[in-house]
Amino acid sequence: MLPILVMDDEERIRHLVRMYLESEGFTVEEAENGREGLDMFRKGNYELLIIDLMMPEVDGWRVCREVRQGSDIPIIMLTARGEEFDRVLGFELGADDYLVKPFSTKELVARVKALIRRSKGNFGGNSSTLVFGDLSIEKDKHRVMIGEESITLTPREFELLYFLAKNPGRVFSREQLMETVWGYDFYGDARTVDTHVKKLREKLTDPKARAMIATVWGVGYKFDPETVNA
């Protein structure tokens, strides 16, 4: 397994995270600011990033934005700031998860394991490829194609799309999606789902594929394959 990179300017936090992750069998590397973290990320190969938002030199938002320009590596945002705006902005920039300090180390470990499992496509069910017109979703390869074009999604975006697509026509509330897709007790709010759906739609370059993720006003979302024949 590749190492996990922890970027945080608080040495105590870095060492605490390292201790608990290493006790679970993970290898951990540390960066004390965003600039060092970006340099390590570009030169290395990592399984997952844990990024503090409020870091000197280069903050976590910028780190996340630059990482997402060329990578779908799982990202957990770690910060003392818990305002809704910060959470939404973090998700807009491509973060997969968000923990507010002080946090439970057991919860952090659980989220790390869940994200790594999902990034490898191991989130249950039988192996399958879903095809709707030009849109294909390959669970085993964790790949989405529109025609010959490969669509880059974060682990959370991929799982959200796959879950909706394997239940075509069924309407899910935001709460149901958070419970099922996030895979554990997620201390967020409904806007978390809305933000991920928005990003997912933006990445689906074909209008018909984009329209398959339908909003059911006052309820939630569904995957509507009938769009292919519309």
Tab-separated table of C-alpha atoms in Angstrom:
chain	number	residue	atom	x	y	z
A	1	MET	CA	0.000	0.000	0.000
A	2	LEU	CA	1.223	3.502	-0.854
A	3	PRO	CA	1.826	6.037	1.953
A	4	ILE	CA	-0.673	8.619	3.146
A	5	LEU	CA	0.504	12.236	3.063
A	6	VAL	CA	-0.572	14.459	5.980
A	7	MET	CA	-0.242	18.235	5.489
A	8	ASP	CA	-0.705	20.255	8.672
A	9	ASP	CA	1.297	23.057	10.294
A	10	GLU	CA	0.579	21.660	13.787
A	11	GLU	CA	3.224	19.074	14.637
A	12	ARG	CA	1.044	17.615	17.382
A	13	ILE	CA	-1.782	16.926	14.940
A	14	ARG	CA	0.554	15.386	12.350
A	15	HIS	CA	2.089	13.055	14.909
A	16	LEU	CA	-1.306	12.097	16.353
A	17	VAL	CA	-2.647	11.225	12.901
A	18	ARG	CA	0.543	9.335	12.072
A	19	MET	CA	0.390	7.322	15.289
A	20	TYR	CA	-3.185	6.154	14.780
A	21	LEU	CA	-2.827	5.440	11.059
A	22	GLU	CA	0.427	3.532	11.545
A	23	SER	CA	-1.225	1.471	14.277
A	24	GLU	CA	-3.705	0.387	11.563
A	25	GLY	CA	-0.931	-0.650	9.199
A	26	PHE	CA	-0.675	2.514	7.075
A	27	THR	CA	2.554	4.277	6.136
A	28	VAL	CA	2.464	8.032	6.733
A	29	GLU	CA	4.566	10.948	5.487
A	30	GLU	CA	4.280	14.518	6.794
A	31	ALA	CA	4.438	18.056	5.405
A	32	GLU	CA	4.348	21.091	7.690
A	33	ASN	CA	2.911	23.537	5.134
A	34	GLY	CA	1.098	23.572	1.827
A	35	ARG	CA	4.113	24.407	-0.299
A	36	GLU	CA	6.113	21.479	1.084
A	37	GLY	CA	3.058	19.251	0.746
A	38	LEU	CA	2.546	20.121	-2.923
A	39	ASP	CA	6.214	19.497	-3.649
A	40	MET	CA	6.078	16.094	-1.947
A	41	PHE	CA	2.869	15.196	-3.773
A	42	ARG	CA	4.336	16.065	-7.182
A	43	LYS	CA	7.472	14.028	-6.548
A	44	GLY	CA	5.871	11.083	-4.757
A	45	ASN	CA	3.095	8.557	-5.096
A	46	TYR	CA	0.414	8.469	-2.392
A	47	GLU	CA	-2.726	6.553	-1.478
A	48	LEU	CA	-4.597	9.483	0.093
A	49	LEU	CA	-4.070	13.096	1.192
A	50	ILE	CA	-5.106	14.619	4.536
A	51	ILE	CA	-4.944	18.398	4.146
A	52	ASP	CA	-5.367	21.107	6.772
A	53	LEU	CA	-7.146	24.162	5.363
A	54	MET	CA	-5.366	26.838	7.390
A	55	MET	CA	-1.682	26.338	6.563
A	56	PRO	CA	1.079	28.930	6.045
A	57	GLU	CA	2.578	29.757	2.628
A	58	VAL	CA	-0.004	27.791	0.626
A	59	ASP	CA	-3.406	27.102	2.215
A	60	GLY	CA	-5.390	23.882	1.911
A	61	TRP	CA	-7.876	25.285	-0.590
A	62	ARG	CA	-5.099	26.067	-3.047
A	63	VAL	CA	-3.445	22.704	-2.433
A	64	CYS	CA	-6.709	20.905	-3.144
A	65	ARG	CA	-7.331	22.948	-6.284
A	66	GLU	CA	-3.846	22.272	-7.670
A	67	VAL	CA	-3.966	18.561	-6.838
A	68	ARG	CA	-7.336	18.202	-8.569
A	69	GLN	CA	-5.984	19.697	-11.795
A	70	GLY	CA	-4.369	16.368	-12.586
A	71	SER	CA	-5.287	13.761	-9.979
A	72	ASP	CA	-8.331	11.997	-8.533
A	73	ILE	CA	-6.501	10.876	-5.375
A	74	PRO	CA	-8.823	10.749	-2.316
A	75	ILE	CA	-8.647	13.939	-0.211
A	76	ILE	CA	-9.789	14.543	3.365
A	77	MET	CA	-9.893	18.155	4.536
A	78	LEU	CA	-8.866	18.664	8.167
A	79	THR	CA	-9.521	22.011	9.843
A	80	ALA	CA	-10.573	23.912	12.917
A	81	ARG	CA	-13.077	25.832	10.822
A	82	GLY	CA	-16.497	24.244	10.622
A	83	GLU	CA	-18.622	26.850	8.901
A	84	GLU	CA	-20.906	25.644	6.113
A	85	PHE	CA	-19.159	27.921	3.603
A	86	ASP	CA	-15.805	26.226	4.275
A	87	ARG	CA	-17.276	22.754	3.823
A	88	VAL	CA	-19.029	23.638	0.587
A	89	LEU	CA	-15.934	25.373	-0.813
A	90	GLY	CA	-13.786	22.374	0.072
A	91	PHE	CA	-16.165	20.061	-1.780
A	92	GLU	CA	-16.362	22.484	-4.719
A	93	LEU	CA	-12.575	22.248	-5.042
A	94	GLY	CA	-12.724	18.468	-5.089
A	95	ALA	CA	-12.311	17.263	-1.490
A	96	ASP	CA	-13.966	13.918	-0.767
A	97	ASP	CA	-14.459	14.346	2.963
A	98	TYR	CA	-14.191	16.922	5.748
A	99	LEU	CA	-13.336	16.638	9.453
A	100	VAL	CA	-13.453	19.477	11.963
A	101	LYS	CA	-10.898	19.732	14.780
A	102	PRO	CA	-11.029	18.425	17.435
A	103	PHE	CA	-11.889	15.126	15.786
A	104	SER	CA	-12.154	11.505	16.818
A	105	THR	CA	-9.069	9.594	15.681
A	106	LYS	CA	-11.215	6.468	15.320
A	107	GLU	CA	-13.533	8.379	13.015
A	108	LEU	CA	-10.578	9.638	10.977
A	109	VAL	CA	-9.233	6.105	10.565
A	110	ALA	CA	-12.709	4.871	9.549
A	111	ARG	CA	-13.012	7.577	6.914
A	112	VAL	CA	-9.513	6.917	5.575
A	113	LYS	CA	-10.305	3.215	5.195
A	114	ALA	CA	-13.661	3.933	3.555
A	115	LEU	CA	-12.192	6.379	1.041
A	116	ILE	CA	-9.310	4.088	0.086
A	117	ARG	CA	-11.712	1.180	-0.309
A	118	ARG	CA	-13.990	3.247	-2.523
A	119	SER	CA	-11.126	4.680	-4.571
A	120	LYS	CA	-10.235	1.109	-5.554
A	121	GLY	CA	-13.812	0.354	-6.501
A	122	ASN	CA	-14.329	-2.015	-3.557
A	123	PHE	CA	-17.653	-0.789	-2.226
A	124	GLY	CA	-19.748	-3.915	-2.481
A	125	GLY	CA	-21.932	-5.613	-5.028
A	126	ASN	CA	-21.026	-7.765	-7.999
A	127	SER	CA	-18.492	-6.721	-10.613
A	128	SER	CA	-20.250	-4.956	-13.448
A	129	THR	CA	-20.154	-2.302	-16.115
A	130	LEU	CA	-23.192	-0.080	-16.531
A	131	VAL	CA	-23.928	1.248	-20.016
A	132	PHE	CA	-26.479	3.911	-20.939
A	133	GLY	CA	-26.084	5.143	-24.514
A	134	ASP	CA	-22.589	6.644	-24.815
A	135	LEU	CA	-22.109	6.616	-21.037
A	136	SER	CA	-20.337	3.617	-19.513
A	137	ILE	CA	-19.433	3.190	-15.839
A	138	GLU	CA	-16.874	0.463	-15.090
A	139	LYS	CA	-16.812	-0.367	-11.393
A	140	ASP	CA	-13.764	-2.653	-11.394
A	141	LYS	CA	-11.612	-0.166	-13.310
A	142	HIS	CA	-13.160	2.808	-11.517
A	143	ARG	CA	-13.591	4.397	-14.933
A	144	VAL	CA	-16.271	6.484	-16.595
A	145	MET	CA	-16.377	6.890	-20.369
A	146	ILE	CA	-18.535	9.034	-22.639
A	147	GLY	CA	-17.923	7.555	-26.052
A	148	GLU	CA	-14.127	7.475	-26.363
A	149	GLU	CA	-13.613	10.212	-23.766
A	150	SER	CA	-12.466	9.267	-20.260
A	151	ILE	CA	-14.098	11.319	-17.484
A	152	THR	CA	-11.991	11.950	-14.370
A	153	LEU	CA	-14.022	11.752	-11.147
A	154	THR	CA	-13.059	11.821	-7.499
A	155	PRO	CA	-13.788	8.603	-5.558
A	156	ARG	CA	-16.884	10.156	-4.000
A	157	GLU	CA	-18.196	11.452	-7.331
A	158	PHE	CA	-17.666	8.045	-8.915
A	159	GLU	CA	-19.488	6.203	-6.164
A	160	LEU	CA	-22.376	8.668	-6.235
A	161	LEU	CA	-22.756	8.201	-10.002
A	162	TYR	CA	-22.413	4.416	-9.802
A	163	PHE	CA	-24.919	4.097	-6.961
A	164	LEU	CA	-27.543	6.182	-8.752
A	165	ALA	CA	-26.926	4.450	-12.082
A	166	LYS	CA	-27.263	0.926	-10.674
A	167	ASN	CA	-30.690	1.954	-9.310
A	168	PRO	CA	-32.209	3.602	-12.418
A	169	GLY	CA	-35.493	5.397	-11.911
A	170	ARG	CA	-35.403	5.128	-8.134
A	171	VAL	CA	-35.596	8.402	-6.225
A	172	PHE	CA	-33.233	8.882	-3.273
A	173	SER	CA	-33.417	11.619	-0.685
A	174	ARG	CA	-30.260	13.524	0.194
A	175	GLU	CA	-30.213	11.809	3.562
A	176	GLN	CA	-30.395	8.363	1.922
A	177	LEU	CA	-27.542	9.249	-0.410
A	178	MET	CA	-25.377	10.511	2.448
A	179	GLU	CA	-26.013	7.358	4.473
A	180	THR	CA	-25.403	4.982	1.557
A	181	VAL	CA	-22.726	6.669	-0.527
A	182	TRP	CA	-20.665	8.132	2.299
A	183	GLY	CA	-20.862	4.768	4.001
A	184	TYR	CA	-20.813	5.844	7.661
A	185	ASP	CA	-22.292	8.438	9.993
A	186	PHE	CA	-21.453	11.605	8.083
A	187	TYR	CA	-21.733	14.828	10.065
A	188	GLY	CA	-22.626	17.045	7.174
A	189	ASP	CA	-25.769	18.483	5.677
A	190	ALA	CA	-27.898	18.156	2.564
A	191	ARG	CA	-25.825	20.711	0.672
A	192	THR	CA	-22.940	18.256	0.689
A	193	VAL	CA	-24.927	16.043	-1.698
A	194	ASP	CA	-26.012	19.028	-3.805
A	195	THR	CA	-22.405	20.162	-4.199
A	196	HIS	CA	-21.240	16.717	-5.335
A	197	VAL	CA	-24.121	16.408	-7.803
A	198	LYS	CA	-23.262	19.825	-9.222
A	199	LYS	CA	-19.593	18.874	-9.707
A	200	LEU	CA	-20.569	15.532	-11.212
A	201	ARG	CA	-22.863	17.154	-13.746
A	202	GLU	CA	-20.157	19.638	-14.712
A	203	LYS	CA	-17.760	16.795	-15.500
A	204	LEU	CA	-20.206	14.827	-17.650
A	205	THR	CA	-19.510	16.571	-20.941
A	206	ASP	CA	-22.388	15.027	-22.903
A	207	PRO	CA	-25.732	16.827	-22.321
A	208	LYS	CA	-27.710	13.564	-22.345
A	209	ALA	CA	-25.378	11.972	-19.800
A	210	ARG	CA	-25.588	15.084	-17.649
A	211	ALA	CA	-29.382	15.105	-17.808
A	212	MET	CA	-29.578	11.499	-16.570
A	213	ILE	CA	-28.844	12.790	-13.066
A	214	ALA	CA	-32.272	14.248	-12.488
A	215	THR	CA	-33.417	16.441	-9.619
A	216	VAL	CA	-36.717	15.461	-8.043
A	217	TRP	CA	-37.773	18.716	-6.450
A	218	GLY	CA	-38.588	18.488	-2.772
A	219	VAL	CA	-37.263	14.930	-2.556
A	220	GLY	CA	-33.751	14.359	-3.898
A	221	TYR	CA	-32.186	12.804	-7.002
A	222	LYS	CA	-32.598	9.897	-9.389
A	223	PHE	CA	-30.776	8.456	-12.389
A	224	ASP	CA	-33.052	8.675	-15.436
A	225	PRO	CA	-31.817	6.486	-18.347
A	226	GLU	CA	-34.843	7.465	-20.432
A	227	THR	CA	-32.853	10.605	-21.297
A	228	VAL	CA	-30.902	8.463	-23.784
A	229	ASN	CA	-34.006	8.061	-25.909
A	230	ALA	CA	-35.308	11.583	-25.433
